[in-house]
PDB file of C-alpha atoms in Angstrom:
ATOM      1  CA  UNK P 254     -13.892 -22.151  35.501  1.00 47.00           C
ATOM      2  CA  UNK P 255     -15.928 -22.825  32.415  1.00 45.00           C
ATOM      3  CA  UNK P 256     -16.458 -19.217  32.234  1.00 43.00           C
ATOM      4  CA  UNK P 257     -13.112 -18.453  31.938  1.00 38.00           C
ATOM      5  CA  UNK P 258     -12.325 -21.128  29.452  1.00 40.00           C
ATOM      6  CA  UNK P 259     -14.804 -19.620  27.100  1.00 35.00           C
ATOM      7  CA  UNK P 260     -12.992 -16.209  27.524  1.00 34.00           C
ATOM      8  CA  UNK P 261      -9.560 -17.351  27.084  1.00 34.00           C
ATOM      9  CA  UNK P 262     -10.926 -19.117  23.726  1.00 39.00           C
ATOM     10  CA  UNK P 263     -13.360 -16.294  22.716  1.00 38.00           C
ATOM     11  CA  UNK P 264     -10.050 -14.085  23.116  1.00 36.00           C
ATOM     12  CA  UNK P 265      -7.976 -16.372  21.035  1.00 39.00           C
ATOM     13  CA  UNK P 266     -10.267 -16.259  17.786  1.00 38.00           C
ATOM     14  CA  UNK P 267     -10.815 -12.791  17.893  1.00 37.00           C
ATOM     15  CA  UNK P 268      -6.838 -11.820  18.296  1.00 38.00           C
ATOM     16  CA  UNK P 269      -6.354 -14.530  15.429  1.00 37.00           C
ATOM     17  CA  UNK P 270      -8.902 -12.873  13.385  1.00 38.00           C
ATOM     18  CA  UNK P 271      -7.431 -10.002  13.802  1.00 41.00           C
ATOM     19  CA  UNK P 272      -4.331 -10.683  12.504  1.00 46.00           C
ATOM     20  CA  UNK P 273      -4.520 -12.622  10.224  1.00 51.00           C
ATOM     21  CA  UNK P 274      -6.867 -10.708   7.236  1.00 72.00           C
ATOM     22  CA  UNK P 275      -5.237  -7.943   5.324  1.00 89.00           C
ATOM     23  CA  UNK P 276      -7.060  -4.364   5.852  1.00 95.00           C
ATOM     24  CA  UNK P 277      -9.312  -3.390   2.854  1.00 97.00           C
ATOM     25  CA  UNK P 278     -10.781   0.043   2.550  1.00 97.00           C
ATOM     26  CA  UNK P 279     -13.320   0.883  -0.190  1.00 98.00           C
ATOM     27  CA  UNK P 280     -13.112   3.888  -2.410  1.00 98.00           C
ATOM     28  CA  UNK P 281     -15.252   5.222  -5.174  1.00 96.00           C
ATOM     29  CA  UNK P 282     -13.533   6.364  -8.540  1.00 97.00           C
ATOM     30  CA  UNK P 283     -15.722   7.654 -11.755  1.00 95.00           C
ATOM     31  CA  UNK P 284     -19.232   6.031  -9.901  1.00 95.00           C
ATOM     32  CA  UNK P 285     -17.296   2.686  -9.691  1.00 97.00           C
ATOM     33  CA  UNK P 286     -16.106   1.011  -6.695  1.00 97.00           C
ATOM     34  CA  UNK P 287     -12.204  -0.154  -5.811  1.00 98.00           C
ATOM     35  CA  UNK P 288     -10.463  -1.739  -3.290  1.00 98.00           C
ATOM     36  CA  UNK P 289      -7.160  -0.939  -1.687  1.00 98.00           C
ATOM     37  CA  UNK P 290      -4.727  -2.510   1.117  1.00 98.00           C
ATOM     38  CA  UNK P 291      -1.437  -1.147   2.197  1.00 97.00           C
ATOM     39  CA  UNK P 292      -0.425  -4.605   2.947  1.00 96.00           C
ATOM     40  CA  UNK P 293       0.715  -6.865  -0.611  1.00 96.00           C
ATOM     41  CA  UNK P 294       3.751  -8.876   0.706  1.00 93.00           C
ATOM     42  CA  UNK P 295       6.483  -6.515   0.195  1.00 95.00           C
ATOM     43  CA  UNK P 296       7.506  -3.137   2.370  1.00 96.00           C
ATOM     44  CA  UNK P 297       5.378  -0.445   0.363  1.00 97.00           C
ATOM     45  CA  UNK P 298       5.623   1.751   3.296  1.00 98.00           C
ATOM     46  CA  UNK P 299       8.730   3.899   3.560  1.00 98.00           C
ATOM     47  CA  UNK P 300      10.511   7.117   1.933  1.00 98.00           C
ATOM     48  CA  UNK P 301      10.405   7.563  -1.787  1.00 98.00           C
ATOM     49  CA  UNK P 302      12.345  10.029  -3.890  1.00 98.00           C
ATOM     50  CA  UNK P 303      13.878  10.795  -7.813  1.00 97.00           C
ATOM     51  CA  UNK P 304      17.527   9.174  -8.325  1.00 95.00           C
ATOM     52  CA  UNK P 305      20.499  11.065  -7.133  1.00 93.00           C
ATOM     53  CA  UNK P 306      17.654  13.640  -5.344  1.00 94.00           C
ATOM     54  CA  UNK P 307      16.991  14.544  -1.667  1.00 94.00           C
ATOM     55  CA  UNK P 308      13.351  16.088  -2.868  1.00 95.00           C
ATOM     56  CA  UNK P 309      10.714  15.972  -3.859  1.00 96.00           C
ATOM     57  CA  UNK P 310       9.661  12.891  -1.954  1.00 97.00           C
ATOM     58  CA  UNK P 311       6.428  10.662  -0.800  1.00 98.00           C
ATOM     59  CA  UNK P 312       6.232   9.210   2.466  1.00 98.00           C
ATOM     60  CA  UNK P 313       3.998   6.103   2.756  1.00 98.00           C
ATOM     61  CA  UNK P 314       3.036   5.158   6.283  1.00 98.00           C
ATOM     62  CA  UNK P 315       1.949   1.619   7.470  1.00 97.00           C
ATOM     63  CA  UNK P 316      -1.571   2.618   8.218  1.00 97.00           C
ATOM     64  CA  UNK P 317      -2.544   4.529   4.688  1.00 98.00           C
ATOM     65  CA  UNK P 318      -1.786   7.823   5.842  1.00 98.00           C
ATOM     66  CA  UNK P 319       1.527  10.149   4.085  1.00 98.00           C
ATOM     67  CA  UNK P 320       2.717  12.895   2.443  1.00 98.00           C
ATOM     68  CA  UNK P 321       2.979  14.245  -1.260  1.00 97.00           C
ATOM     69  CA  UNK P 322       5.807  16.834  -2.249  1.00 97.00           C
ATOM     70  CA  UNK P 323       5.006  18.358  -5.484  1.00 93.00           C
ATOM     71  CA  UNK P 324       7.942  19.488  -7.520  1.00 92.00           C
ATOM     72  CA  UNK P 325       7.442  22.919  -6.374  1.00 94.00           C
ATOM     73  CA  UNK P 326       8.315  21.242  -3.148  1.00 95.00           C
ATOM     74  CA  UNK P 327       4.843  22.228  -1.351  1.00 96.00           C
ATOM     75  CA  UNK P 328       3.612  19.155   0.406  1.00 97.00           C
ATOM     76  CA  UNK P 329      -0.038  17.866   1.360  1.00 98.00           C
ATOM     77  CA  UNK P 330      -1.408  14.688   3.771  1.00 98.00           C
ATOM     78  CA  UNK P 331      -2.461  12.055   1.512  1.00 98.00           C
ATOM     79  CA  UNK P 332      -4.290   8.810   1.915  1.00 98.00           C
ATOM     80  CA  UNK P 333      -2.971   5.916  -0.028  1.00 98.00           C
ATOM     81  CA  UNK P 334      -3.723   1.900  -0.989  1.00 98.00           C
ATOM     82  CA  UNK P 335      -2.973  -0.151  -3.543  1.00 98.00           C
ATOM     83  CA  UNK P 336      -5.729  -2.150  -5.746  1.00 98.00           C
ATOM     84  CA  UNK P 337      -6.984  -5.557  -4.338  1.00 98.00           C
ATOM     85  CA  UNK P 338      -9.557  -7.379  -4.432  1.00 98.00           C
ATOM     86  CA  UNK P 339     -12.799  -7.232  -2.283  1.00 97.00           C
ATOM     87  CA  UNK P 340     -10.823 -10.097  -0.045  1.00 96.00           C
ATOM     88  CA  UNK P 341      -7.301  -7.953   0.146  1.00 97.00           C
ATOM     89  CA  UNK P 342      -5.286 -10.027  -2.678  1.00 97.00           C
ATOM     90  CA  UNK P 343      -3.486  -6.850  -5.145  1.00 97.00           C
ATOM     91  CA  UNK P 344      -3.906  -6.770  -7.847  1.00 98.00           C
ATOM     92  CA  UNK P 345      -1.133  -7.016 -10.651  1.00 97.00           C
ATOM     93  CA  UNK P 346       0.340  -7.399 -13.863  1.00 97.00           C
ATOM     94  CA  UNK P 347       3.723  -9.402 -13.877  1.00 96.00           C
ATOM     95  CA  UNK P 348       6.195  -8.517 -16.144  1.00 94.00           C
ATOM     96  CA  UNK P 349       9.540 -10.410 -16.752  1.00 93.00           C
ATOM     97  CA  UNK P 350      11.460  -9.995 -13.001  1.00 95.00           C
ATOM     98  CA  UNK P 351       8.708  -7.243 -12.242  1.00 97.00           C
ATOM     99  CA  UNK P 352       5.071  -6.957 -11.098  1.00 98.00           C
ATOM    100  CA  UNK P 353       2.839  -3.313 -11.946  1.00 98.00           C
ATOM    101  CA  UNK P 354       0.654  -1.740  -9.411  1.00 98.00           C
ATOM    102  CA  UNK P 355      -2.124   0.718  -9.650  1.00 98.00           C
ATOM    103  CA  UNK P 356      -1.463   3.395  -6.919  1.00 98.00           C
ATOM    104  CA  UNK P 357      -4.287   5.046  -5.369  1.00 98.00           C
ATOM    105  CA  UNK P 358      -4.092   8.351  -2.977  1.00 98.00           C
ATOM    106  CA  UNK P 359      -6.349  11.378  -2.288  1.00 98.00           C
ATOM    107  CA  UNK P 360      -5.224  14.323  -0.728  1.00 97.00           C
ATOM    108  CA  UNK P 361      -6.808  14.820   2.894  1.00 97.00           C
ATOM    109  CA  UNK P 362      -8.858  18.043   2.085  1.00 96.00           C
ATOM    110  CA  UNK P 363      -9.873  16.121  -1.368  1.00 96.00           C
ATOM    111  CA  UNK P 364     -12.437  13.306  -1.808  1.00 95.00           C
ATOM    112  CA  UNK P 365     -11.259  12.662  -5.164  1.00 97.00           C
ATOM    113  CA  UNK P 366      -8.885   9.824  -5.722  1.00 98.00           C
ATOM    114  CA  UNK P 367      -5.725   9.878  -8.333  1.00 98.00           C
ATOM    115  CA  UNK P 368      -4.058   7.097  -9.216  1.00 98.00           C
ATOM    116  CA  UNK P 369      -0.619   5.888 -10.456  1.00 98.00           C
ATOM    117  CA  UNK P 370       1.915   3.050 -11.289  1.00 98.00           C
ATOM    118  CA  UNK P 371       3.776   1.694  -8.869  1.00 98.00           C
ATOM    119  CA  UNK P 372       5.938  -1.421  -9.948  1.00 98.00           C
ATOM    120  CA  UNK P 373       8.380  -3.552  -8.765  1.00 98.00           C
ATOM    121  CA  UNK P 374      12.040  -4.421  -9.585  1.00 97.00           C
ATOM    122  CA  UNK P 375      12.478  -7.709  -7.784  1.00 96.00           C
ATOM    123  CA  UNK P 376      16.436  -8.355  -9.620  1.00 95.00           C
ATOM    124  CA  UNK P 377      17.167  -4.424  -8.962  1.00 96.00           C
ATOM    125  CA  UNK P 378      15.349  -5.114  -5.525  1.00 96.00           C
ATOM    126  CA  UNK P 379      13.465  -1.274  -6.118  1.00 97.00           C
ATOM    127  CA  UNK P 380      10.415  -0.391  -5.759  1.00 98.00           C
ATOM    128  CA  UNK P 381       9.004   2.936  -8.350  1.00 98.00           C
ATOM    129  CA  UNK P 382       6.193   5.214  -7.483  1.00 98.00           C
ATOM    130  CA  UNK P 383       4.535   7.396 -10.593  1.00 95.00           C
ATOM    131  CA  UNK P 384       7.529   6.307 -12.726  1.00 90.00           C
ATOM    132  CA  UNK P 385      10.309   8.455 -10.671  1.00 94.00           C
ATOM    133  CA  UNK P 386      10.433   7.901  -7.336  1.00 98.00           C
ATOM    134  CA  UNK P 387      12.066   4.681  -6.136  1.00 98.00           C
ATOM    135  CA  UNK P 388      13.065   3.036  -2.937  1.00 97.00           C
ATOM    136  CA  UNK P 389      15.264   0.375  -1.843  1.00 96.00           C
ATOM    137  CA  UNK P 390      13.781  -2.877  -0.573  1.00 95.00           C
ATOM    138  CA  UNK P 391      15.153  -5.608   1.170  1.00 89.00           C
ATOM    139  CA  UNK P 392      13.083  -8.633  -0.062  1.00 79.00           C
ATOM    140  CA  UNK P 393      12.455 -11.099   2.919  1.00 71.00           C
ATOM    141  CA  UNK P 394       9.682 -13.283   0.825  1.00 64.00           C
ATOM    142  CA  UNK P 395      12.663 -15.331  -0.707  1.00 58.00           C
ATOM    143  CA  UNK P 396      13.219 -18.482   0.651  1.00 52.00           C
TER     144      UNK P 396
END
């Protein structure tokens, strides 16, 4: 019975650990070393594409992964994150009713990382990625 105990509570911390730190990956940019998370408190993840245009678009997924369409419309697998801290926290600049990103992503037969903006609208409720491509957002932070 004691046995058991000590499983069920072993079990508990490590699901709650689990859960509850944000996902940090370390990347390497010029010899000096970043930190990215896909997670930040708002819905990164999703579809992104110019005003009034079907293509060409970025797809960011959940778990880092996506795609790039160039303007020629050619597309490559990219890995993404956006700048934290060692401990997961992004980091920003705010701006009046807006807070500025860096944007980091690598193509997946690339080691080199690129990086761009990526801001956000919060009155416009939009989200910008390298200065063009925007998505909708529906902001469930506010109270």
């Amino acid at each position: 019975m004691k046995s058991l105990h000590l499983v069920l509570i072993t079990l508990f911390f490590v699901s709650a650990h689990s859960y509850s730190q944000v996902h940090v990956d370390q990347i390497t940019y010029n010899g000096k070393d970043r930190y990215i998370t896909t997670t930040i408190g708002y819905p990164v993840p999703g579809t992104y594409a110019p005003t009034g245009v079907k293509e060409p678009i970025t797809i960011l997924n959940p778990d880092g992964t996506g795609v790039i369409q160039a303007d020629d419309l050619s597309k490559k697998k990219i890995n993404w994150g956006i700048e934290c801290t060692e401990e997961g926290t992004a980091v920003f600049k705010e701006g009046f009713n807006s807070a500025s990103y860096t944007f980091w992503y690598r193509t997946t037969d690339s080691e080199a990382w690129n990086y761009s903006q990526f801001s956000i609208h919060f009155a416009k409720k939009k989200m910008f990625l390298m200065g063009e491509r925007v998505k909708e957002y529906v902001d469930y932070n506010v109270q």
